[in-house]
mmCIF file of C-alpha atoms in Angstrom:
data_model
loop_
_atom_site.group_PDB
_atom_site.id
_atom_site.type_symbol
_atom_site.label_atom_id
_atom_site.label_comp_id
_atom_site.label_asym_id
_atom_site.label_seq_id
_atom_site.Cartn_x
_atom_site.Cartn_y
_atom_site.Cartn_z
ATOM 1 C CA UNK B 1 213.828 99.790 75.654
ATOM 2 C CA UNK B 2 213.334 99.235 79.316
ATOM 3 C CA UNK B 3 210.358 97.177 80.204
ATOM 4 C CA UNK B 4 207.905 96.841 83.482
ATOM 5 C CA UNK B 5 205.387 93.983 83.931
ATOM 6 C CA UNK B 6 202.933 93.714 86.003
ATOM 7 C CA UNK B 7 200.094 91.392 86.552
ATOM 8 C CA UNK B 8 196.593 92.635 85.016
ATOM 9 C CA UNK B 9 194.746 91.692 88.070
ATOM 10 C CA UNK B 10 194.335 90.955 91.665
ATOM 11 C CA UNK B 11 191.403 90.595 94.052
ATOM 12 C CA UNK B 12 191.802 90.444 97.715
ATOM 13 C CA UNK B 13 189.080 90.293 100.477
ATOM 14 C CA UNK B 14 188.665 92.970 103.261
ATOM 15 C CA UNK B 15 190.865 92.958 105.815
ATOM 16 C CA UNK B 16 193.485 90.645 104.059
ATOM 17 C CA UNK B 17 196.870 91.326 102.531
ATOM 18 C CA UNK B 18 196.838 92.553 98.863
ATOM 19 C CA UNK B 19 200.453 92.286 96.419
ATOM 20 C CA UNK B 20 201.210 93.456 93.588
ATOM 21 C CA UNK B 21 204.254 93.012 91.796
ATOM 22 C CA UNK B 22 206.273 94.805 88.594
ATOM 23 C CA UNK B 23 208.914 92.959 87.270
ATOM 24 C CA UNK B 24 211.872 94.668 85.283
ATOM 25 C CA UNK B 25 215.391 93.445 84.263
ATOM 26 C CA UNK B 26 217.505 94.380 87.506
ATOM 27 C CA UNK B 27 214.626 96.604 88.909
ATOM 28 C CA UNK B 28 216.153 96.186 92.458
ATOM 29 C CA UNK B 29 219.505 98.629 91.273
ATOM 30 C CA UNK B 30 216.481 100.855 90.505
ATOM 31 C CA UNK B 31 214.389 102.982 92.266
ATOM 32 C CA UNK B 32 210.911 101.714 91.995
ATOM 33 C CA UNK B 33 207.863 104.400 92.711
ATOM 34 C CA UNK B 34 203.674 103.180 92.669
ATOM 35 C CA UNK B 35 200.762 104.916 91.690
ATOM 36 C CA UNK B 36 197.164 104.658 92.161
ATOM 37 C CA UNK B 37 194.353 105.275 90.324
ATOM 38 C CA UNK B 38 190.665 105.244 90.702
ATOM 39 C CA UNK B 39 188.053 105.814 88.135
ATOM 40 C CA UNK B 40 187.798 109.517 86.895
ATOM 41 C CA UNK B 41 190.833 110.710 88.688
ATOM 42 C CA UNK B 42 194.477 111.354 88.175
ATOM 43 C CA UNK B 43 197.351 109.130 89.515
ATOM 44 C CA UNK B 44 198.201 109.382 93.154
ATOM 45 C CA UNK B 45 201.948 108.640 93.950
ATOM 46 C CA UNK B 46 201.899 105.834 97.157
ATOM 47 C CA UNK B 47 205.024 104.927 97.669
ATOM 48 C CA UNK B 48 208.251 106.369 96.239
ATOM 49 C CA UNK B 49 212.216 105.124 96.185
ATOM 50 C CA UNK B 50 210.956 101.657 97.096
ATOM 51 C CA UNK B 51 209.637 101.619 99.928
ATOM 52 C CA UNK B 52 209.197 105.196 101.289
ATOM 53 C CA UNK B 53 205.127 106.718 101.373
ATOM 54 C CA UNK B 54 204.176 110.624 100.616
ATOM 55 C CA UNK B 55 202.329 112.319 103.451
ATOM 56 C CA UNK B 56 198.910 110.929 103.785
ATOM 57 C CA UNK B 57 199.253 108.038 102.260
ATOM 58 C CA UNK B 58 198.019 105.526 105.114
ATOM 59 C CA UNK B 59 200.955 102.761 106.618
ATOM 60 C CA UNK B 60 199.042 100.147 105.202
ATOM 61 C CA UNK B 61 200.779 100.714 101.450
ATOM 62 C CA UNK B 62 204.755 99.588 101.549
ATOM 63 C CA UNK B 63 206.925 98.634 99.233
ATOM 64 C CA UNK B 64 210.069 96.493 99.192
ATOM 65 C CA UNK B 65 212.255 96.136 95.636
ATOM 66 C CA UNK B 66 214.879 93.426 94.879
ATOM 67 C CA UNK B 67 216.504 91.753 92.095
ATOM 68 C CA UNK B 68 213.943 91.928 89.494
ATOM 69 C CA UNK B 69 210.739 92.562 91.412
ATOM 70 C CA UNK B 70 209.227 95.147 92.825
ATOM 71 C CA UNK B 71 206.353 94.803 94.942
ATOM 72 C CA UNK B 72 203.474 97.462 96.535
ATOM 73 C CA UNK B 73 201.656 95.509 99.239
ATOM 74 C CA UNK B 74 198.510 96.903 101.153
ATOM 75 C CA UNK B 75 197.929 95.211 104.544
ATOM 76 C CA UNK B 76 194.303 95.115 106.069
ATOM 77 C CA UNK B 77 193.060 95.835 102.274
ATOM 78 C CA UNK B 78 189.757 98.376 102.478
ATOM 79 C CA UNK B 79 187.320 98.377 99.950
ATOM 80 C CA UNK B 80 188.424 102.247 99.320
ATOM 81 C CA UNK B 81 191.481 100.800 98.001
ATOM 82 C CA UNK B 82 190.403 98.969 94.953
ATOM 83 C CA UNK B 83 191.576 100.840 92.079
ATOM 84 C CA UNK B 84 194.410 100.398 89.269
ATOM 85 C CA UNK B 85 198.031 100.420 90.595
ATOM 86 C CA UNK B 86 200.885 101.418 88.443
ATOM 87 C CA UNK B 87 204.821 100.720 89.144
ATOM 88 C CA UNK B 88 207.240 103.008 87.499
ATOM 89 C CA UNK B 89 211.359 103.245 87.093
ATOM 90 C CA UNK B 90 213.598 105.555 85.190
ATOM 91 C CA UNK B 91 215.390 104.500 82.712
ATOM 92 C CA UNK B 92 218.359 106.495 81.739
ATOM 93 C CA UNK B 93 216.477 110.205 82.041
ATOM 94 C CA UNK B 94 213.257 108.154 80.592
ATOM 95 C CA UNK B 95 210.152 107.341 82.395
ATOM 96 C CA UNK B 96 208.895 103.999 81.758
ATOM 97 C CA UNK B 97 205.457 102.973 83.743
ATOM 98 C CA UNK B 98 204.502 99.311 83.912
ATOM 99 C CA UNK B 99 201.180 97.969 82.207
ATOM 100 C CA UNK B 100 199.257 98.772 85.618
ATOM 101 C CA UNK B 101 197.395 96.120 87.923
ATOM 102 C CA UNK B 102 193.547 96.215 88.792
ATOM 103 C CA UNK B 103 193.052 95.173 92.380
ATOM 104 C CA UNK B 104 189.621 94.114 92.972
ATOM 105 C CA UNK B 105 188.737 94.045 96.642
ATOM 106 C CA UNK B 106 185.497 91.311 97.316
ATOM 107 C CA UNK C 1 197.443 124.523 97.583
ATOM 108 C CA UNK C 2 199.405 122.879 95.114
ATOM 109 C CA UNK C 3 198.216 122.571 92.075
ATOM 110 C CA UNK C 4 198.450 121.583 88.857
ATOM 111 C CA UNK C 5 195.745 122.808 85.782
ATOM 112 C CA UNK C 6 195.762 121.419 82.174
ATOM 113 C CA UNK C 7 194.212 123.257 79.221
ATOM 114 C CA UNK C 8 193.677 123.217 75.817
ATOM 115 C CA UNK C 9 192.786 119.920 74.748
ATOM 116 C CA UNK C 10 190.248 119.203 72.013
ATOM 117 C CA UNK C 11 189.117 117.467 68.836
ATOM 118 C CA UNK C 12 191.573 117.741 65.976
ATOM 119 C CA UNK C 13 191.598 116.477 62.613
ATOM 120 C CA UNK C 14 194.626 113.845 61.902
ATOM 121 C CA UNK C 15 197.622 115.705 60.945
ATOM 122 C CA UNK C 16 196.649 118.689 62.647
ATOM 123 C CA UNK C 17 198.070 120.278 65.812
ATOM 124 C CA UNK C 18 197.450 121.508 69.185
ATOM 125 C CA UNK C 19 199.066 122.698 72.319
ATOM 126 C CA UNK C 20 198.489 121.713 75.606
ATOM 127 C CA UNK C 21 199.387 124.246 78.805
ATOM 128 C CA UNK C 22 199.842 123.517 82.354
ATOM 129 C CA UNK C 23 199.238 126.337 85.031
ATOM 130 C CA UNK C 24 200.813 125.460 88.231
ATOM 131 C CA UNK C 25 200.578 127.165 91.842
ATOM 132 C CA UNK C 26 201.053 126.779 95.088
ATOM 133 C CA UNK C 27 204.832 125.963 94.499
ATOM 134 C CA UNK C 28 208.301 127.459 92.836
ATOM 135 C CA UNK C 29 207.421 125.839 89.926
ATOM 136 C CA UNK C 30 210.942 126.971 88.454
ATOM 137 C CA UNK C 31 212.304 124.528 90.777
ATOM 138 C CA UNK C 32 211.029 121.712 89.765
ATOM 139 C CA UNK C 33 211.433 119.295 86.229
ATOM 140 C CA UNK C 34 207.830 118.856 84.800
ATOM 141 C CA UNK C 35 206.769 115.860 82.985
ATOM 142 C CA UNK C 36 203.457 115.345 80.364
ATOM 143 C CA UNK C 37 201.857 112.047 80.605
ATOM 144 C CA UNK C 38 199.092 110.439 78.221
ATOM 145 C CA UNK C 39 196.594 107.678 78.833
ATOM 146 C CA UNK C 40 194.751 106.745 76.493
ATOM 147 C CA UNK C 41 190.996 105.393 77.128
ATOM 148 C CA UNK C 42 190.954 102.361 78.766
ATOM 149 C CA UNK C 43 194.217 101.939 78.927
ATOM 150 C CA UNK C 44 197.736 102.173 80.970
ATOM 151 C CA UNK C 45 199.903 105.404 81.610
ATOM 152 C CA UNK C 46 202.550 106.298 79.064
ATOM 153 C CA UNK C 47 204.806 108.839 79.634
ATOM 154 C CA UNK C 48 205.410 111.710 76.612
ATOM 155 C CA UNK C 49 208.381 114.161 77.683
ATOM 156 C CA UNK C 50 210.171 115.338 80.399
ATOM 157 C CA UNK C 51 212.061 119.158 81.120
ATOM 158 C CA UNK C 52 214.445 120.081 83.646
ATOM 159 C CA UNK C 53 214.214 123.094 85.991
ATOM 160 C CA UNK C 54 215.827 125.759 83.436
ATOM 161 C CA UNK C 55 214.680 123.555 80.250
ATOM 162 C CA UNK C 56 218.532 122.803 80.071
ATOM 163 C CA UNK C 57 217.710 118.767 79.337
ATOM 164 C CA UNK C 58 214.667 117.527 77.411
ATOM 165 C CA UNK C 59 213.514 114.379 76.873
ATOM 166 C CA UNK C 60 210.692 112.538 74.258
ATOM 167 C CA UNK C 61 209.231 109.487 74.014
ATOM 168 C CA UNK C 62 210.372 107.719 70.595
ATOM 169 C CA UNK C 63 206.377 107.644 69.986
ATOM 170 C CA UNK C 64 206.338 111.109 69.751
ATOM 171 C CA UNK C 65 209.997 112.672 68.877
ATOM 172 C CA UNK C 66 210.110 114.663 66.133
ATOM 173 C CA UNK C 67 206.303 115.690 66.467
ATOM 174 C CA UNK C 68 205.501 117.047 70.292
ATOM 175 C CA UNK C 69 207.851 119.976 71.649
ATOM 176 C CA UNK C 70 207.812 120.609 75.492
ATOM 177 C CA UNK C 71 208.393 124.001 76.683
ATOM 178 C CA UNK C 72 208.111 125.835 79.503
ATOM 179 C CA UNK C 73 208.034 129.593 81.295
ATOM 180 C CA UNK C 74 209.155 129.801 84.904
ATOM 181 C CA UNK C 75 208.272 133.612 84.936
ATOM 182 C CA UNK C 76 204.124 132.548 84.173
ATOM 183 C CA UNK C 77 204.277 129.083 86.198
ATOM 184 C CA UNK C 78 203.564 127.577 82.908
ATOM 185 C CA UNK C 79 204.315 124.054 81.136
ATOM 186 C CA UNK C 80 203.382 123.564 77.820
ATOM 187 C CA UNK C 81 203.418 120.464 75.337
ATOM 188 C CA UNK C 82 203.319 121.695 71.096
ATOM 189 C CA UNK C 83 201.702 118.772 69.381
ATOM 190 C CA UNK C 84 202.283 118.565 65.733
ATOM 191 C CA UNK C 85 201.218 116.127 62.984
ATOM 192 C CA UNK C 86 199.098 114.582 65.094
ATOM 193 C CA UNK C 87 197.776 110.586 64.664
ATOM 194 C CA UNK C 88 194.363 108.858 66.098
ATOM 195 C CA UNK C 89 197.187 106.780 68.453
ATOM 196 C CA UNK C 90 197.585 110.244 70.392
ATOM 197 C CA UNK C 91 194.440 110.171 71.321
ATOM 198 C CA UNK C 92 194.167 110.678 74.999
ATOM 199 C CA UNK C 93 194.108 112.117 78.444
ATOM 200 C CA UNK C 94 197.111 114.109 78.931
ATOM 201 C CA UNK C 95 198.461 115.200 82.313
ATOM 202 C CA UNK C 96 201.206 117.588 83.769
ATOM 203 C CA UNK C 97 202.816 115.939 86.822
ATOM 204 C CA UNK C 98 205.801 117.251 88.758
ATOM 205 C CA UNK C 99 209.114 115.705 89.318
ATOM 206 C CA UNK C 100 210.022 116.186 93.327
ATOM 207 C CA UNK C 101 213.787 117.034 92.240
ATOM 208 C CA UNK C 102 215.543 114.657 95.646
ATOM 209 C CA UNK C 103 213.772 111.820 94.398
ATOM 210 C CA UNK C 104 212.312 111.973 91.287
ATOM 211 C CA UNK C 105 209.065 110.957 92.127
ATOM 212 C CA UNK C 106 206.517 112.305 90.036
ATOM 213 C CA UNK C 107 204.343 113.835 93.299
ATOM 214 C CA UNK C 108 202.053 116.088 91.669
ATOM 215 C CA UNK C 109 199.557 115.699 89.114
ATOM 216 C CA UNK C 110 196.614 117.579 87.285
ATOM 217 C CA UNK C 111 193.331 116.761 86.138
ATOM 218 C CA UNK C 112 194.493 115.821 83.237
ATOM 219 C CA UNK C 113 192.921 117.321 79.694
ATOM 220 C CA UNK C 114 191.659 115.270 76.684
ATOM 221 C CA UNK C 115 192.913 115.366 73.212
ATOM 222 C CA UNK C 116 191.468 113.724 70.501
ATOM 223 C CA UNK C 117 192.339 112.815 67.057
ATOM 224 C CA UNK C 118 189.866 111.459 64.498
ATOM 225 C CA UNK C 119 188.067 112.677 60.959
#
């Protein structure tokens, strides 16, 4: 079965650029899509088909996906934006969801 | 507003069953596919089962194949997720989230609604 990795953790200071990658055998001829979560709530979607964000979502999240890696990367990182990020892919008609990443913001 | 509510989550002994409904609003729901998602506590998302528009296609999780049925009924707005023979491993929070058909992001999401499974 398909499989997503992503790093458990990653801690940024205010104001400074946050990545987070998700790694998948030839992810890039995938779409990739990110979620976020914070404590207590459901998953927001932040970017979707690589690189593209919902309404609302601020221009701070992007996204870029090639090869094998995927990566969600949030410029001038805000302490609102520490929560648990999640990459996702179909597979086939199958949706498979990496491990997630905490990103600690201090 | 769009909008997504769970219901009918609970304790349950192992083995037992229960189902889980999603109310949705705010949106043609019978346009959309409609996916159930569990997380269990303190840990990652894992996606259960997916239905298409007309409930034409389904898909399961090997996890939970044979035991969990997704339905749905486009003329109440309503998803729904049978959950049969049911192990402590399926104990979670399970959500409803919608499949935004061009591009198969899953854009909308409920509350989510807890099941769990012990003696």
């Amino acid at each position: 079965s398909y499989e997503l990795t992503q790093p458990p953790s990653v801690s940024v200071s205010p104001g400074q650029t946050a990545s987070i990658t998700c790694s998948g055998d030839k992810l890039g001829d995938k779409y990739a899509f990110w979620y976020q979560q914070k404590p207590g709530q459901s998953p927001v979607l932040v970017i979707y088909q690589d690189s593209k964000r919902p309404s609302g979502i601020p221009e701070r999240f992007s996204g870029s996906n090639s090869g094998n890696t995927a990566s969600l990367t949030i410029s001038g990182t805000q302490a609102m934006d520490e929560a648990d990020y999640y990459c996702q892919a179909w597979d086939s008609s199958t949706v498979v969801f990496g491990g997630g990443t905490k990103l600690t913001v201090l | 507003e769009v909008q997504l509510v769970e219901s009918g989550g609970g304790l349950v002994q192992p083995g037992g069953s229960l189902r889980l409904s999603c109310a949705a609003s705010g949106f043609t729901f019978s346009s959309y596919g409609m996916n159930w998602v569990r997380q269990a506590p303190g840990k990652g998302l894992q996606w259960v089962s997916d239905i298409s528009s007309s409930s034409s296609t389904i898909y399961y999780a090997d996890s939970v194949k044979g035991r969990f049925t997704i339905s749905r009924d486009n003329a109440k707005n309503s998803l729904y997720l049978q959950m049969n023979s049911l192990r402590a491993e399926d104990t979670a929070v399970y959500y409803c989230a919608r499949e935004f058909t061009s591009t198969r992001a899953l854009d909308i999401w409920g509350q989510g609604t807890m099941v769990s499974v012990s003696s």
